[in-house]
Each structure stands twice: as structure tokens, then as C-alpha cells.
PDB file of C-alpha atoms and ligand atoms in Angstrom:
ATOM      1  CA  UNK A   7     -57.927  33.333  38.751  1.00  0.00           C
ATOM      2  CA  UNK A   8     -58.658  31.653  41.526  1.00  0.00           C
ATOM      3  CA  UNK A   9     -61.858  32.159  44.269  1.00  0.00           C
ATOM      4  CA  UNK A  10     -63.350  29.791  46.884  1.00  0.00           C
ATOM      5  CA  UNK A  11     -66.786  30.557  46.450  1.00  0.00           C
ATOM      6  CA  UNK A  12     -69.328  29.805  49.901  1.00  0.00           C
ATOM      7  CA  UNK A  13     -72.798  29.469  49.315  1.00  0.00           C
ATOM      8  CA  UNK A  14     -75.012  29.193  52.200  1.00  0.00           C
ATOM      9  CA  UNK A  15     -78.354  27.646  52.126  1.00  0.00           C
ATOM     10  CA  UNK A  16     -80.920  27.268  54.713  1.00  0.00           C
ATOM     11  CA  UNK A  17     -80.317  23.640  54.186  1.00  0.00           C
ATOM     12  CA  UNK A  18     -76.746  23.180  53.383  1.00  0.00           C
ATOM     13  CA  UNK A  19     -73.544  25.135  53.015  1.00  0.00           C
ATOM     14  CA  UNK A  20     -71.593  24.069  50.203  1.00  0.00           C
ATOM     15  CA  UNK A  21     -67.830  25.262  49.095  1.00  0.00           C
ATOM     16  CA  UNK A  22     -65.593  24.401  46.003  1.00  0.00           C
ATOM     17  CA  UNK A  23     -62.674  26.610  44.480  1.00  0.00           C
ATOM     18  CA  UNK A  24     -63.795  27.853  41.256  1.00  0.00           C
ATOM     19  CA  UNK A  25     -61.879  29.292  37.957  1.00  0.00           C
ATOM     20  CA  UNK A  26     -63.427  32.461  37.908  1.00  0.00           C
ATOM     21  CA  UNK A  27     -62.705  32.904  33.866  1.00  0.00           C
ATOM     22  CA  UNK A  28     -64.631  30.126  33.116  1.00  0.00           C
ATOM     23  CA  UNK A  29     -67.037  29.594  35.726  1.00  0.00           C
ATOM     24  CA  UNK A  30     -65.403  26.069  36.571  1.00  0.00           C
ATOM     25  CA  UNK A  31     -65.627  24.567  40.144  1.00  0.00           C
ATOM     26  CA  UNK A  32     -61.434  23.234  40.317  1.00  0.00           C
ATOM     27  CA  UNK A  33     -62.028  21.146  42.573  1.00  0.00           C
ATOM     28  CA  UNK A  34     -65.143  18.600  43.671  1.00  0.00           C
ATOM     29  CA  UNK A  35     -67.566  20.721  46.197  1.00  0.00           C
ATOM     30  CA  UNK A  36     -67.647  20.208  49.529  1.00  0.00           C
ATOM     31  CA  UNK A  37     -71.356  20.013  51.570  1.00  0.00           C
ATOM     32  CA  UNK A  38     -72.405  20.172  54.805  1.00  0.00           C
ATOM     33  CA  UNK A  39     -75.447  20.716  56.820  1.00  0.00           C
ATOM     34  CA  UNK A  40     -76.145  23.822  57.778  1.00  0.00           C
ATOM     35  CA  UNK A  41     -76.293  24.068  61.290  1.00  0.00           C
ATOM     36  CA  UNK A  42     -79.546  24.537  63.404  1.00  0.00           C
ATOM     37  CA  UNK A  43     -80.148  27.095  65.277  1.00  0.00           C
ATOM     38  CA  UNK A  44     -78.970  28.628  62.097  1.00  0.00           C
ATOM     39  CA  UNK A  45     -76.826  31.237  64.253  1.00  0.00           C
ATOM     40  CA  UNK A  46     -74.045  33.853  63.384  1.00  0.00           C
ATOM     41  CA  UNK A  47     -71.619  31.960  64.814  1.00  0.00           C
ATOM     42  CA  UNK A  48     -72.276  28.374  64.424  1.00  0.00           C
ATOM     43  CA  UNK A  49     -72.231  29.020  60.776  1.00  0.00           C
ATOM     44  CA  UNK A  50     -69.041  31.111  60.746  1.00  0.00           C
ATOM     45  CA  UNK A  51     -67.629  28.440  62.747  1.00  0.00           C
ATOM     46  CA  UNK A  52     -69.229  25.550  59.936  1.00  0.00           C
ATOM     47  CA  UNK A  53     -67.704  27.776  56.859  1.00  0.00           C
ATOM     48  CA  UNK A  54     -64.105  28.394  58.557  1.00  0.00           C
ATOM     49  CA  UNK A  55     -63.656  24.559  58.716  1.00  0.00           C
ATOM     50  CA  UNK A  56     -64.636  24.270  55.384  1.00  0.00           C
ATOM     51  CA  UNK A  57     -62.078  26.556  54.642  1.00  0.00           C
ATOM     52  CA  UNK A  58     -59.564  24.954  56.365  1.00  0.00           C
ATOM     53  CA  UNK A  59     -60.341  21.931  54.710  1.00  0.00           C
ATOM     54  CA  UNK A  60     -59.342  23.305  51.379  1.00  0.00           C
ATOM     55  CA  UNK A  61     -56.416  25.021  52.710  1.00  0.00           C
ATOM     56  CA  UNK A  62     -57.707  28.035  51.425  1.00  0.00           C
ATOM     57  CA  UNK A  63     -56.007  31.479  52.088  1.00  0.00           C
ATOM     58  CA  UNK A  64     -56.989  33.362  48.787  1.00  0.00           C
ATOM     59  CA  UNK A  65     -59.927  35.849  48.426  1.00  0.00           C
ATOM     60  CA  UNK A  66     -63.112  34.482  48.984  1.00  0.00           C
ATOM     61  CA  UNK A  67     -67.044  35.155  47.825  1.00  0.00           C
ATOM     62  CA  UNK A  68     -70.192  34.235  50.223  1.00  0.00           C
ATOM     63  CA  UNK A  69     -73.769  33.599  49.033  1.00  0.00           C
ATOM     64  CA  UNK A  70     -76.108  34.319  51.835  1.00  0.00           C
ATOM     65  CA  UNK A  71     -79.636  33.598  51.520  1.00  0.00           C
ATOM     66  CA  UNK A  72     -80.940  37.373  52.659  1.00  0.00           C
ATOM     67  CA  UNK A  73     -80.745  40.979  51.802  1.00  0.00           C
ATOM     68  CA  UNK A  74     -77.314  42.236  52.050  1.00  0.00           C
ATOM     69  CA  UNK A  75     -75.901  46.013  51.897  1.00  0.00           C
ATOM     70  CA  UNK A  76     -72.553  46.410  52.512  1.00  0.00           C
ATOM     71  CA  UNK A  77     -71.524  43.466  54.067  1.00  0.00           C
ATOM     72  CA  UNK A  78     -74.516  43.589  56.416  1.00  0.00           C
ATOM     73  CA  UNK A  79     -77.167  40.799  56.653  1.00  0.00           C
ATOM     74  CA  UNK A  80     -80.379  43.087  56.161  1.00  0.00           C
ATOM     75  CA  UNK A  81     -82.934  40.269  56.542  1.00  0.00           C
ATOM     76  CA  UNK A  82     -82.434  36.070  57.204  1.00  0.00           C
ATOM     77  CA  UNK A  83     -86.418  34.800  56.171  1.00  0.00           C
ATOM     78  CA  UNK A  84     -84.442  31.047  56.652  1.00  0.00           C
ATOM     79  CA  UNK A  85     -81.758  31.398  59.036  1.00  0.00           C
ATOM     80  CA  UNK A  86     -82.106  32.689  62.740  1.00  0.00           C
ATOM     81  CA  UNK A  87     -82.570  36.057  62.392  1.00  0.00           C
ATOM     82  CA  UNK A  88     -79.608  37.013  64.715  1.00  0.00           C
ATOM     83  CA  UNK A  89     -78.209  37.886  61.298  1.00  0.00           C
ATOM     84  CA  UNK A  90     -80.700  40.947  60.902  1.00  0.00           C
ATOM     85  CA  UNK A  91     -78.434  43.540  61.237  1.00  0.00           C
ATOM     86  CA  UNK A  92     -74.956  41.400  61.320  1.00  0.00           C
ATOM     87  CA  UNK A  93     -71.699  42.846  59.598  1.00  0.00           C
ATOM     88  CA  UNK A  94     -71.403  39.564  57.966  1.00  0.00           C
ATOM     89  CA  UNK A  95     -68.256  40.508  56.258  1.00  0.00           C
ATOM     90  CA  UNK A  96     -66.629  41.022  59.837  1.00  0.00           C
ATOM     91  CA  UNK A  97     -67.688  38.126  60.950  1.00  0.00           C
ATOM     92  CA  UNK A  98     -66.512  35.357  58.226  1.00  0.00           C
ATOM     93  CA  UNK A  99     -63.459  37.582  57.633  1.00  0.00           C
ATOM     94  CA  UNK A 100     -62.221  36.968  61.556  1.00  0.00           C
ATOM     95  CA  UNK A 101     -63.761  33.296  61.253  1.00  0.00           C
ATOM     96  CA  UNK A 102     -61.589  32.771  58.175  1.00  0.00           C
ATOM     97  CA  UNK A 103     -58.585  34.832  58.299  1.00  0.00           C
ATOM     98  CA  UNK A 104     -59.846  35.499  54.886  1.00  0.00           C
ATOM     99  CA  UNK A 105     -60.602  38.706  52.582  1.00  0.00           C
ATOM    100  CA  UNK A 106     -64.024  38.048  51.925  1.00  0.00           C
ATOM    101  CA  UNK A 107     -66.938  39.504  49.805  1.00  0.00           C
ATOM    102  CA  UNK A 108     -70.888  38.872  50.650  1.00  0.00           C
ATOM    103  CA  UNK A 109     -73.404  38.787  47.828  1.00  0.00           C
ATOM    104  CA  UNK A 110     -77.304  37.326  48.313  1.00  0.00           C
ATOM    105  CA  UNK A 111     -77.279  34.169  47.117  1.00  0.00           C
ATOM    106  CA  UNK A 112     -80.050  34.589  44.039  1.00  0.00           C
ATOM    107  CA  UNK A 113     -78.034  37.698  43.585  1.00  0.00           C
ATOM    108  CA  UNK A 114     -75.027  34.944  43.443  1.00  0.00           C
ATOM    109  CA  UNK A 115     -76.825  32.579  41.310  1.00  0.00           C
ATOM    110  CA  UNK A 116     -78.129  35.269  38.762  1.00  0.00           C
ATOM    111  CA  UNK A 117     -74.149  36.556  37.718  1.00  0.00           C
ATOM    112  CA  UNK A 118     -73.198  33.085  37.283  1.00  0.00           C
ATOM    113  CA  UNK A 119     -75.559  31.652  34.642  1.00  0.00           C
ATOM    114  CA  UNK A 120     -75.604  35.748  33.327  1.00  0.00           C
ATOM    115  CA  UNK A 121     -72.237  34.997  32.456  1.00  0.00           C
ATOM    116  CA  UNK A 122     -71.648  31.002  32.006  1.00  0.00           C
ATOM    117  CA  UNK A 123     -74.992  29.964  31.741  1.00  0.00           C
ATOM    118  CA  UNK A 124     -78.544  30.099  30.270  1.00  0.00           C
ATOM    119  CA  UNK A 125     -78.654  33.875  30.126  1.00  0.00           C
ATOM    120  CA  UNK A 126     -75.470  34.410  28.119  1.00  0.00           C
ATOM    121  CA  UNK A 127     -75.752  36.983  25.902  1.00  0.00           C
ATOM    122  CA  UNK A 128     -79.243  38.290  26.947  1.00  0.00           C
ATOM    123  CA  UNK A 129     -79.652  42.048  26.944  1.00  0.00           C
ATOM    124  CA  UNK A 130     -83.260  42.540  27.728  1.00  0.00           C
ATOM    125  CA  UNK A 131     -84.996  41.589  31.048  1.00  0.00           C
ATOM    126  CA  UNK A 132     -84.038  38.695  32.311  1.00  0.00           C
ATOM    127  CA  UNK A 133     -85.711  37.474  35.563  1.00  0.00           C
ATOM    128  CA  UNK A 134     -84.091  34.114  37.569  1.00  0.00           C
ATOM    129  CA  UNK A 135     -85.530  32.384  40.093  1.00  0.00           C
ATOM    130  CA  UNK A 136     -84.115  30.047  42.326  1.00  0.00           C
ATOM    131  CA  UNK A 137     -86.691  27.085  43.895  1.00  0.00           C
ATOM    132  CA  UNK A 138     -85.068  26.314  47.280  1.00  0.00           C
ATOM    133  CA  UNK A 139     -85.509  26.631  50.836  1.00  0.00           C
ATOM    134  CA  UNK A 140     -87.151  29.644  49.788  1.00  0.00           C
ATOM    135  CA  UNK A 141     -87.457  31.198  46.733  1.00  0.00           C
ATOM    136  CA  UNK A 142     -84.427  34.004  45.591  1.00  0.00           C
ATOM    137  CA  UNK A 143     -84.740  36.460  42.805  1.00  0.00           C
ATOM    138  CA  UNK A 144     -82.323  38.445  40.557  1.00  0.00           C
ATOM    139  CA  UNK A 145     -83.117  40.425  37.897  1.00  0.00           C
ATOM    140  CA  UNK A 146     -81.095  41.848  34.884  1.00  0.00           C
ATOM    141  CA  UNK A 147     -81.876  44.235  32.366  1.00  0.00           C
ATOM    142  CA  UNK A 148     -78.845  44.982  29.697  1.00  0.00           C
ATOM    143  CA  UNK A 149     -76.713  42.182  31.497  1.00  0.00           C
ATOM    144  CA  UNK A 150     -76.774  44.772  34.461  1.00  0.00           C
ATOM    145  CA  UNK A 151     -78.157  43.490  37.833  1.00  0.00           C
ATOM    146  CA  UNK A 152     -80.569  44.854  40.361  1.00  0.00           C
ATOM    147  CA  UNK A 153     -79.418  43.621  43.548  1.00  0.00           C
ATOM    148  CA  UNK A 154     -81.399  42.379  46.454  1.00  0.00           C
ATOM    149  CA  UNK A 155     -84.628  42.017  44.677  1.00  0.00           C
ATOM    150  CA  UNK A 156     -86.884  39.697  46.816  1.00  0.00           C
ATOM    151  CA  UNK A 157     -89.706  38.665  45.083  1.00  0.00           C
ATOM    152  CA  UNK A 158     -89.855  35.666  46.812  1.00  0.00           C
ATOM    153  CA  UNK A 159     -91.939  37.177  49.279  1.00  0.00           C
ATOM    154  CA  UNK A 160     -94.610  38.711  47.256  1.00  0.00           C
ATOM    155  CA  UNK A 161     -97.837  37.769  48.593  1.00  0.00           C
ATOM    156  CA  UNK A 162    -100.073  35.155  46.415  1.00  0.00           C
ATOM    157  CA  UNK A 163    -103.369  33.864  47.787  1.00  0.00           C
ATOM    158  CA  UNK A 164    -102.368  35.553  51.246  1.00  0.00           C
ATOM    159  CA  UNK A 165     -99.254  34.101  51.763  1.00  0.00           C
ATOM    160  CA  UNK A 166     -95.493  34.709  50.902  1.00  0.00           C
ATOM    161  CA  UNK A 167     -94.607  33.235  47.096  1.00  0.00           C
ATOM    162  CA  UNK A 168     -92.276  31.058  48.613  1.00  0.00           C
ATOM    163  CA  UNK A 169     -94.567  29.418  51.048  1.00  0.00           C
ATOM    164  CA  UNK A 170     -96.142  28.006  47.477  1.00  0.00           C
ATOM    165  CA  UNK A 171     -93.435  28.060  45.025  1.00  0.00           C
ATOM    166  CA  UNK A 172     -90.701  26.690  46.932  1.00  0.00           C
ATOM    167  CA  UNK A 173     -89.046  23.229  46.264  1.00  0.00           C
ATOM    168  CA  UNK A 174     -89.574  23.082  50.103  1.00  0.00           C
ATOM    169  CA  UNK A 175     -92.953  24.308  50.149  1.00  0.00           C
ATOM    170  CA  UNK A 176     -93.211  20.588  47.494  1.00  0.00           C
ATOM    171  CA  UNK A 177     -91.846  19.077  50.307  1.00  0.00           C
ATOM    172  CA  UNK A 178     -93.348  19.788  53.114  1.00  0.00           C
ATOM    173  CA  UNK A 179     -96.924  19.802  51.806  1.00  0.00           C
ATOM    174  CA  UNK A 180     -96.108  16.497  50.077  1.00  0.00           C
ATOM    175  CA  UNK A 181     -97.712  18.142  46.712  1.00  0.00           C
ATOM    176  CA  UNK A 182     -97.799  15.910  43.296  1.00  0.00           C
ATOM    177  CA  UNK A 183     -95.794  17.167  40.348  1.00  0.00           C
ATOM    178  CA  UNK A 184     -98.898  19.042  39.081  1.00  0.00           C
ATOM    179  CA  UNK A 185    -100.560  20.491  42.002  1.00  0.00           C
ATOM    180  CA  UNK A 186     -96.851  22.082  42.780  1.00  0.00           C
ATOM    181  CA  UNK A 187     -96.410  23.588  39.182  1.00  0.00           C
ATOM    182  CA  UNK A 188    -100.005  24.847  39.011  1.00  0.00           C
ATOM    183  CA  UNK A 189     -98.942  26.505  42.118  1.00  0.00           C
ATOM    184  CA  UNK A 190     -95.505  27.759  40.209  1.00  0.00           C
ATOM    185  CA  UNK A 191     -97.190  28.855  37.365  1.00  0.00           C
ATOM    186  CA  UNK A 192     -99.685  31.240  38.770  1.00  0.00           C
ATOM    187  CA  UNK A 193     -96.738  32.517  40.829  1.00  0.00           C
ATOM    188  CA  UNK A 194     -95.011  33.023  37.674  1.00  0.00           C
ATOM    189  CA  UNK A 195     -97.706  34.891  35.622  1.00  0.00           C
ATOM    190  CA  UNK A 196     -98.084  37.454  38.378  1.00  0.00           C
ATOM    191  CA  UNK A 197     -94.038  38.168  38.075  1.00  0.00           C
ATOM    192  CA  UNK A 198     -94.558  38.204  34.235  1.00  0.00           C
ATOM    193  CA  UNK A 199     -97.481  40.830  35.171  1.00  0.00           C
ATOM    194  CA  UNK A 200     -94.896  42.581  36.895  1.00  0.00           C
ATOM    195  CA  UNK A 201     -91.907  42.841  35.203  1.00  0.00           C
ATOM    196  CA  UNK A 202     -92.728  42.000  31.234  1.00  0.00           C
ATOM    197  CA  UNK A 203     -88.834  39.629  31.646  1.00  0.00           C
ATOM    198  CA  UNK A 204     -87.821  38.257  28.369  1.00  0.00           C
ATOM    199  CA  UNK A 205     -86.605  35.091  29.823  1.00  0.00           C
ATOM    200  CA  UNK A 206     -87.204  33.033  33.138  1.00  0.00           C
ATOM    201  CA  UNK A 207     -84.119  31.251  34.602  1.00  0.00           C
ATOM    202  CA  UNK A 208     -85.471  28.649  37.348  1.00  0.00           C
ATOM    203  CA  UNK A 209     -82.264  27.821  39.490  1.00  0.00           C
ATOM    204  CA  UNK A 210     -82.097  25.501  42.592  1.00  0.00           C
ATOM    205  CA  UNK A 211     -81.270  21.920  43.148  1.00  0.00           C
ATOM    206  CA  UNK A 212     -85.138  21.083  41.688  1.00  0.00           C
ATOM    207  CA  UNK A 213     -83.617  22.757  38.284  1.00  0.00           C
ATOM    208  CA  UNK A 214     -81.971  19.141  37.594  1.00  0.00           C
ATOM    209  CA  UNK A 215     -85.817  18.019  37.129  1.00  0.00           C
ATOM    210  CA  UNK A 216     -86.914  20.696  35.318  1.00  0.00           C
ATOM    211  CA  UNK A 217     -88.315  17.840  32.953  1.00  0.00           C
ATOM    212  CA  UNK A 218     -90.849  17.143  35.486  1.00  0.00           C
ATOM    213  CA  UNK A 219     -92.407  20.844  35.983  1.00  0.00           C
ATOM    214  CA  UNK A 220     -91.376  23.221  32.694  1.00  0.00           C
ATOM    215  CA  UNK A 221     -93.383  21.454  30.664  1.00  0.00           C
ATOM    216  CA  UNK A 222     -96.345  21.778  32.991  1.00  0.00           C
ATOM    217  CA  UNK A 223     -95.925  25.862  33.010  1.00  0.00           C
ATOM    218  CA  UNK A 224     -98.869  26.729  30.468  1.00  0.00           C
ATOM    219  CA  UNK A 225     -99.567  29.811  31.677  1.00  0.00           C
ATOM    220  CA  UNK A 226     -96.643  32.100  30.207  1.00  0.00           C
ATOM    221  CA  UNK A 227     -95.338  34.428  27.363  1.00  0.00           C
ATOM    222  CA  UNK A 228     -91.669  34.664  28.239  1.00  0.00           C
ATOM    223  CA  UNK A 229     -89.613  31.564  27.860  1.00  0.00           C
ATOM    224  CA  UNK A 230     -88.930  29.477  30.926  1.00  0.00           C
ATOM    225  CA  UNK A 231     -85.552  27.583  31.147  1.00  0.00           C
ATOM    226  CA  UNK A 232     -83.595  25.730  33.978  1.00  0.00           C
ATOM    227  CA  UNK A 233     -80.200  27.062  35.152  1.00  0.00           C
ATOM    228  CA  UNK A 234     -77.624  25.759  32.848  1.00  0.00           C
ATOM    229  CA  UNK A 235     -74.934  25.669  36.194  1.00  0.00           C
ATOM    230  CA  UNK A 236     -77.858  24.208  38.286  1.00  0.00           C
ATOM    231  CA  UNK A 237     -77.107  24.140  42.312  1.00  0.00           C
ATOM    232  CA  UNK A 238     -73.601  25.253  41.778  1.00  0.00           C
ATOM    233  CA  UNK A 239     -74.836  28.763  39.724  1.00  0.00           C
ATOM    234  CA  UNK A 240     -74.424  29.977  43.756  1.00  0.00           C
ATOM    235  CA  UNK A 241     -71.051  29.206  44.415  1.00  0.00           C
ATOM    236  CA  UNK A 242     -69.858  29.939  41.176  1.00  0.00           C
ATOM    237  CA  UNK A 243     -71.415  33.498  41.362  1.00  0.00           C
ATOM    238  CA  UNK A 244     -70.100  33.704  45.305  1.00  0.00           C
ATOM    239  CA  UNK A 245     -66.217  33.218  43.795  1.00  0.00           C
ATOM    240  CA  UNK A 246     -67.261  36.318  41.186  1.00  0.00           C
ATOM    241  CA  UNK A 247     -68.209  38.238  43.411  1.00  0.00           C
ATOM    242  CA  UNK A 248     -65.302  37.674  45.515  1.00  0.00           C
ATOM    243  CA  UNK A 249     -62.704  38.395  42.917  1.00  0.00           C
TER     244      UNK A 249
HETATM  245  C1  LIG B 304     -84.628  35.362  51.090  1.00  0.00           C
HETATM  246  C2  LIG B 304     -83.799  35.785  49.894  1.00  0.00           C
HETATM  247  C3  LIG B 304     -83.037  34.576  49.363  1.00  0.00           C
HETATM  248  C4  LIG B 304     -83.996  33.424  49.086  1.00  0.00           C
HETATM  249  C5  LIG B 304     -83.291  32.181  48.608  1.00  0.00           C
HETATM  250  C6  LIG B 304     -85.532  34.221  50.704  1.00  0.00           C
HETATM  251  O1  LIG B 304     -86.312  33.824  51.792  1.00  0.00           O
HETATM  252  O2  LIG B 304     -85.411  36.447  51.572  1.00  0.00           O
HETATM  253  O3  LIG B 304     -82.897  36.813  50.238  1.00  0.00           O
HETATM  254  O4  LIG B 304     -82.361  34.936  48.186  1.00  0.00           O
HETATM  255  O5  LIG B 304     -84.747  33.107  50.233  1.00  0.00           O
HETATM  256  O6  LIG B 304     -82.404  31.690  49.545  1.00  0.00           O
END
């Protein structure tokens, strides 16, 4: 079976058909910019010519980076927050012509290496992560997940997690390798404090250099390992939840 799966970043949007049995993209991804402002309609208006570009008219599954109930955009921390509020699944579904389901994107990422990826088969806690824009949490317990967790914004030294633990928060504060991991680490502990997870999944496009930072985490019981699907755990996880 298959689902076009949308994920939307606060830095990109990026699109690819994906075999929702085995968690393949069928086709090579598609990315573009997302648009800034980062409104409602300038980025329905960016994902229905994506969609067009595919020729897509089967169901369809969108990652948003935010808290979403129902099809509603609850919260938007990277976007414009226009979306607060926003019946998101209205909106793409005119945009598109398409049936379409809305999932947050961590919430996205988490089913998708659940199911393909580096928590296969885990049954007790499992906690992912993803290092982005911001930072996007999902959390399973018994392979079950507890949407629209957003522990991204708990508040370390005074400021939001993801302020700190971000691959953008690397970025913009220009921080070495170590200073950035110290900073991931402690950020870490106080979810292992937390939550007691049996394994850490860090997802994100910063997952491919996992080599650089894991080893660096001292701090930790719980073993830390990068997503197996890496920056396409989203879109894969978009096209589940859309079938
Ligand atoms: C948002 C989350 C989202 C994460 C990653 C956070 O700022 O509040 O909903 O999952 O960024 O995009």
C-alpha cells in the first residue's frame, strides 16, 4: 500500500511516496524550503505543488512540527503561529484535493523507527528524540504511543530544552562538538530523571553524525542510539499515519 507521506519542518518540507508495509520511500524525496512567513497558506500552497508534482491523488499523511488534536494545529513553537488553532486537515485537504491525515511530526518520526527502525521490537519505555529546528518527542511504552508529548520545551538552566539541545540551537550559537553534547547530555539525564525510558532514539538530520556526539553522552543509564530511518523516520511515519 501506497501513501505520500508530507513532513513539514521549520526548515524544509520534504515529500516522497512510501510503501507503507515496509517503510520504503518508492520513489526519491522531494525538498523544498519551507516558506517564510511560515503561514497557513503559503505552506498549503508549497505542499499542494509538491503534490502535484508527484501526481499524487491517493491518501496522504502530514508531519507537522506542533501539537495536533484532531486535525487542529494546537501550538506552531517554529512556524507562524497563525496555525494555533488551524483545522489543518481542512486546509491541506482543499489545498490538495486529497484525503489527508495530520500527525506531529516526532509523533511521525517515533511510529516509523517503532516499526522499521531502531526500536523494533521494544516493549518497555522507549523515549525518541528528534534534534532539529527544535527538538520533538514521542514516547512509547508496550509499542503503544503517547501522542503530543513535548518535552522539547521543558525548561533547563531557564530556558526551553530546545533552545540548548537543538541541532539549530549548534548552529546558531556556533557551539563545538563538545560544548553542544555537554549541553545534550544534561538535557538528557533530566528526561532519564523523568521518565526511567529503556532506550533513547535521537532522530533528525544531525542523527547521520551521531558518530560525532553519542559517544560524547557520558552521563546516562539507558542506551542512546541514532534513528535507524534518519531524516526520512518523518515522512515515513506521515504515510502510516495516513493509511
Ligand atoms: C514543537 C513540537 C515539534 C518539535 C520538532 C517543537 O518546537 O513544539 O511539536 O515536534 O518542535 O519539530
Amino acid at each position: 500500500m501506497h501513501i505520500l507521506g508530507v513532513d513539514i519542518g521549520g526548515t524544509g518540507i520534504k515529500v516522497a511516496p512510501v510503501d507503507v508495509t515496509t517503510g520504503k520511500l518508492v520513489a526519491e524525496r522531494v525538498k523544498v524550503a519551507t516558506p517564510h512567513p511560515a503561514e497557513p497558506d503559503a505552506i498549503a500552497a508549497a505542499v499542494r505543488e509538491l503534490v502535484t508534482g508527484f501526481g499524487w491523488s491517493g491518501p496522504a499523511g502530514i508531519a507537522f512540527p506542533g501539537v495536533i488534536t484532531d486535525g487542529t494545529t494546537r501550538t506552531a513553537a517554529n512556524l507562524d503561529p497563525a496555525w494555533i488553532g488551524m483545522d489543518a486537515r481542512g486546509l491541506f485537504g482543499k489545498a490538495t484535493g486529497l484525503q489527508v491525515v495530520m500527525i506531529n511530526d516526532a509523533d511521525a518520526a517515533g511510529l516509523a523507527e517503532m516499526k522499521f527502525g531502531a526500536g523494533a521490537g521494544h516493549q518497555g519505555t522507549v523515549l525518541m528524540l528528534t534534534l532539529g529546528t527544535g527538538i520533538g518527542s514521542a514516547l512509547f511504552n508496550g509499542g503503544v504511543l503517547v501522542p503530543n508529548t513535548e518535552f522539547g520545551h521543558i525548561e533547563i538552566r531557564g530556558k526551553d530544552a530546545e533552545k540548548r539541545a537543538s541541532e539549530h540551537a549548534k548552529e546558531e550559537h556556533d557551539l563545538s562538538w563538545e560544548k553542544w553534547a555537554g549541553q545534550v547530555d544534561e538535557y538528557l539525564q533530566r528526561m532519564e530523571a523523568l521518565l526511567s525510558p529503556g532506550l533513547f532514539i535521537i532522530g533528525g538530520g544531525i542523527s547521520r553524525k551521531s558518530d560525532k556526539f553519542l559517544p560524547l553522552l557520558t552521563g546516562l543509564t539507558a542506551p542512546v542510539v541514532p534513528a535507524a530511518l534518519h531524516n526520512d523516520a518523518g515522512i515515513v511515519g506521515a504515510a502510516m499515519a495516513g493509511s
